[in-house]
Amino acid sequence: MSPWIVLSVGVVIIAMIYSMRHYRWVKTWALLDIFSGLMVTGKYFFKRKVTTQYPEEETPVSPRFKGMLALRRYENGEERCIACKLCEAVCPALAITIEAKEREDGSRRTTRFDIDTFKCINCGLCEESCPVDSIVLTPESHYCFTERGQNILTKQELLMIGDRYEDQLASDREEDKDHR
Ligand code: SF4
Ligand code: SF4
């Protein structure tokens, strides 16, 4: 390789290093980073605010939101669950305990349907496996327990939660029906 080429490449590399150092020096002493940050602040100062004043305001909840568990009924008040135990079998956290027996009319119904919410990971697999759309995850995310044992939701409690959210559950399913 010609010594002139080697010399030219060397000069270019030295010039690049020098200009980078120079640029950093100017950037530091001219406070360019602070001004670029202030420009971002100024840009958003006059835009519509996106901060939500929680808890007075809440963001919209997806129809697929996986919140508190519930059991649904049909419109005539009959519980949907047919005690097939698919949800109990599919639950990866073993959170569901079901006992069942046949009723006088020959239909099969649960006598015990407990969900341990401490074990539940809100995965939604029970909801997906249910053939009659009985067990569901509601949009409710604000709940807490204050005493030992309240983490076990019984059948009656689950049905009560389902009754409370039925309108919302029905409209969420209608909205999402093309993807179910
Ligand atoms: S949401 Fe998942 S973890 Fe919770 S009860 Fe259903 S299947 Fe089990
Ligand atoms: S909730 Fe659904 S999947 Fe679970 S036992 Fe009842 S009918 Fe079967």
Coordinates of C-alpha atoms and ligand atoms in Angstrom, one line a residue:
M1 CA 0.0 0.0 0.0
S2 CA 1.3 3.4 -0.9
P3 CA 2.6 5.5 2.0
W4 CA 0.3 8.4 0.8
I5 CA -2.8 6.3 1.2
V6 CA -1.7 5.2 4.7
L7 CA -1.0 8.8 5.6
S8 CA -4.4 10.0 4.3
V9 CA -6.3 7.3 6.2
G10 CA -4.4 8.2 9.4
V11 CA -5.2 11.9 9.0
V12 CA -8.9 11.2 8.4
I13 CA -9.1 9.0 11.5
I14 CA -7.3 11.6 13.7
A15 CA -9.6 14.3 12.4
M16 CA -12.7 12.2 13.2
I17 CA -11.5 11.5 16.8
Y18 CA -10.6 15.2 17.2
S19 CA -14.0 16.4 15.9
M20 CA -15.9 13.9 18.2
R21 CA -14.0 15.1 21.2
H22 CA -14.6 18.7 20.1
Y23 CA -18.3 18.0 19.6
R24 CA -18.6 16.5 23.1
W25 CA -16.9 19.5 24.6
V26 CA -19.3 21.9 22.8
K27 CA -22.2 19.8 23.8
T28 CA -21.3 19.7 27.5
W29 CA -20.5 23.4 27.8
A30 CA -23.4 24.7 25.7
L31 CA -25.8 22.6 27.8
L32 CA -27.3 21.0 24.6
D33 CA -28.7 18.0 26.5
I34 CA -30.7 20.3 28.9
F35 CA -32.1 22.3 26.0
S36 CA -33.1 19.3 24.0
G37 CA -34.9 18.0 27.2
L38 CA -36.6 21.3 27.6
M39 CA -37.7 21.2 24.0
V40 CA -39.5 17.9 24.6
T41 CA -41.2 19.4 27.7
G42 CA -42.2 22.5 25.8
K43 CA -43.6 20.4 22.9
Y44 CA -45.9 18.5 25.3
F45 CA -46.8 21.5 27.5
F46 CA -49.5 22.7 25.1
K47 CA -50.7 19.3 24.0
R48 CA -53.8 17.5 25.3
K49 CA -52.9 16.0 28.7
V50 CA -52.8 12.2 28.8
T51 CA -52.4 11.8 32.6
T52 CA -55.4 10.1 34.2
Q53 CA -56.4 11.4 37.7
Y54 CA -56.8 7.9 39.2
P55 CA -58.9 7.0 41.3
E56 CA -61.4 9.8 40.3
E57 CA -60.8 8.8 36.6
E58 CA -60.2 5.4 35.2
T59 CA -58.9 4.3 31.8
P60 CA -61.2 2.1 29.6
V61 CA -61.1 -1.6 30.3
S62 CA -60.8 -4.2 27.5
P63 CA -63.7 -6.6 27.1
R64 CA -61.1 -9.3 27.5
F65 CA -59.9 -8.0 30.8
K66 CA -59.2 -10.8 33.3
G67 CA -60.3 -9.6 36.7
M68 CA -62.3 -11.2 39.5
L69 CA -63.8 -14.6 38.9
A70 CA -67.6 -15.2 38.7
L71 CA -70.2 -17.7 37.7
R72 CA -73.0 -16.7 35.3
R73 CA -76.7 -17.6 35.1
Y74 CA -79.1 -17.9 32.2
E75 CA -81.7 -15.2 31.8
N76 CA -84.3 -17.4 33.6
G77 CA -82.1 -17.5 36.7
E78 CA -80.8 -21.0 36.2
E79 CA -77.1 -21.4 36.9
R80 CA -75.2 -22.2 33.7
C81 CA -72.6 -24.6 35.2
I82 CA -73.3 -28.2 34.4
A83 CA -70.6 -29.6 36.6
C84 CA -68.5 -31.0 33.8
K85 CA -65.3 -30.1 35.8
L86 CA -63.4 -29.1 32.7
C87 CA -62.3 -25.8 34.4
E88 CA -61.1 -27.8 37.5
A89 CA -59.1 -30.1 35.2
V90 CA -57.5 -27.3 33.1
C91 CA -56.6 -24.9 36.0
P92 CA -52.8 -24.8 36.1
A93 CA -52.9 -23.5 39.7
L94 CA -55.3 -26.1 41.0
A95 CA -57.4 -23.3 42.4
I96 CA -60.8 -24.8 41.6
T97 CA -62.6 -27.4 43.8
I98 CA -65.8 -28.8 42.5
E99 CA -68.2 -31.4 44.0
A100 CA -71.3 -32.4 42.1
K101 CA -74.4 -34.6 42.1
E102 CA -77.5 -35.2 40.0
R103 CA -80.6 -33.2 40.8
E104 CA -84.1 -34.6 40.9
D105 CA -84.8 -33.4 37.4
G106 CA -81.9 -35.5 36.2
S107 CA -79.6 -32.5 35.5
R108 CA -76.1 -32.4 37.0
R109 CA -75.2 -29.5 39.1
T110 CA -72.4 -28.5 41.5
T111 CA -72.9 -28.8 45.2
R112 CA -69.6 -27.2 45.9
F113 CA -67.6 -24.7 43.7
D114 CA -64.8 -23.1 45.5
I115 CA -62.0 -21.0 44.0
D116 CA -58.9 -20.1 46.0
T117 CA -58.1 -16.6 44.7
F118 CA -54.7 -16.8 46.4
K119 CA -53.8 -19.6 44.0
C120 CA -55.5 -18.2 40.9
I121 CA -53.2 -16.5 38.4
N122 CA -56.1 -15.0 36.3
C123 CA -54.9 -16.9 33.3
G124 CA -58.4 -17.3 31.9
L125 CA -58.0 -21.0 30.9
C126 CA -61.1 -22.0 33.0
E127 CA -63.1 -19.4 31.0
E128 CA -61.9 -20.7 27.7
S129 CA -62.6 -24.3 28.6
C130 CA -66.1 -23.8 29.8
P131 CA -68.7 -25.2 27.3
V132 CA -71.6 -23.1 28.6
D133 CA -69.9 -19.8 29.3
S134 CA -70.4 -20.2 33.0
I135 CA -67.1 -19.4 34.7
V136 CA -65.8 -16.0 33.6
L137 CA -63.3 -13.4 34.6
T138 CA -65.0 -10.1 35.2
P139 CA -63.7 -6.5 34.5
E140 CA -63.5 -6.0 38.3
S141 CA -59.9 -5.4 39.4
H142 CA -60.6 -3.5 42.7
Y143 CA -61.0 -6.1 45.4
C144 CA -59.1 -7.0 48.5
F145 CA -59.4 -9.4 51.5
T146 CA -59.2 -8.3 55.1
E147 CA -59.6 -11.6 56.9
R148 CA -58.2 -15.1 56.6
G149 CA -60.5 -17.4 54.6
Q150 CA -62.0 -14.6 52.4
N151 CA -59.7 -15.7 49.6
I152 CA -61.9 -18.8 49.1
L153 CA -64.8 -17.7 46.9
T154 CA -67.8 -20.1 47.3
K155 CA -70.4 -20.9 44.7
Q156 CA -72.9 -18.5 46.1
E157 CA -70.3 -15.7 46.2
L158 CA -69.3 -16.4 42.6
L159 CA -72.9 -16.4 41.4
M160 CA -73.5 -13.1 43.3
I161 CA -70.5 -11.5 41.5
G162 CA -71.8 -12.9 38.2
D163 CA -75.2 -11.4 38.9
R164 CA -73.6 -8.0 39.7
Y165 CA -71.7 -7.9 36.5
E166 CA -74.0 -9.7 34.1
D167 CA -74.9 -6.7 31.9
Q168 CA -71.3 -5.9 31.5
L169 CA -70.3 -9.5 30.9
A170 CA -73.0 -10.0 28.3
S171 CA -72.1 -6.8 26.4
D172 CA -68.3 -7.6 26.5
R173 CA -69.0 -11.0 25.0
E174 CA -71.2 -9.5 22.3
E175 CA -68.4 -7.0 21.5
D176 CA -65.8 -9.7 21.3
K177 CA -67.9 -12.4 19.6
D178 CA -66.0 -12.4 16.3
H179 CA -62.8 -13.4 18.2
R180 CA -64.2 -16.1 20.4
Ligands
SF4_1 S1 -58.1 -18.0 35.8 FE1 -56.5 -19.7 35.5 S2 -55.6 -20.0 37.6 FE2 -57.5 -18.8 37.9 S3 -59.1 -20.4 38.3 FE3 -59.1 -20.0 36.1 S4 -57.8 -21.5 35.2 FE4 -57.3 -21.4 37.4
SF4_2 S1 -67.9 -23.7 35.2 FE1 -68.0 -24.5 33.1 S2 -66.2 -25.8 32.8 FE2 -66.5 -25.5 35.0 S3 -67.6 -27.2 35.7 FE3 -69.1 -25.6 35.3 S4 -69.7 -26.0 33.2 FE4 -67.8 -27.1 33.5

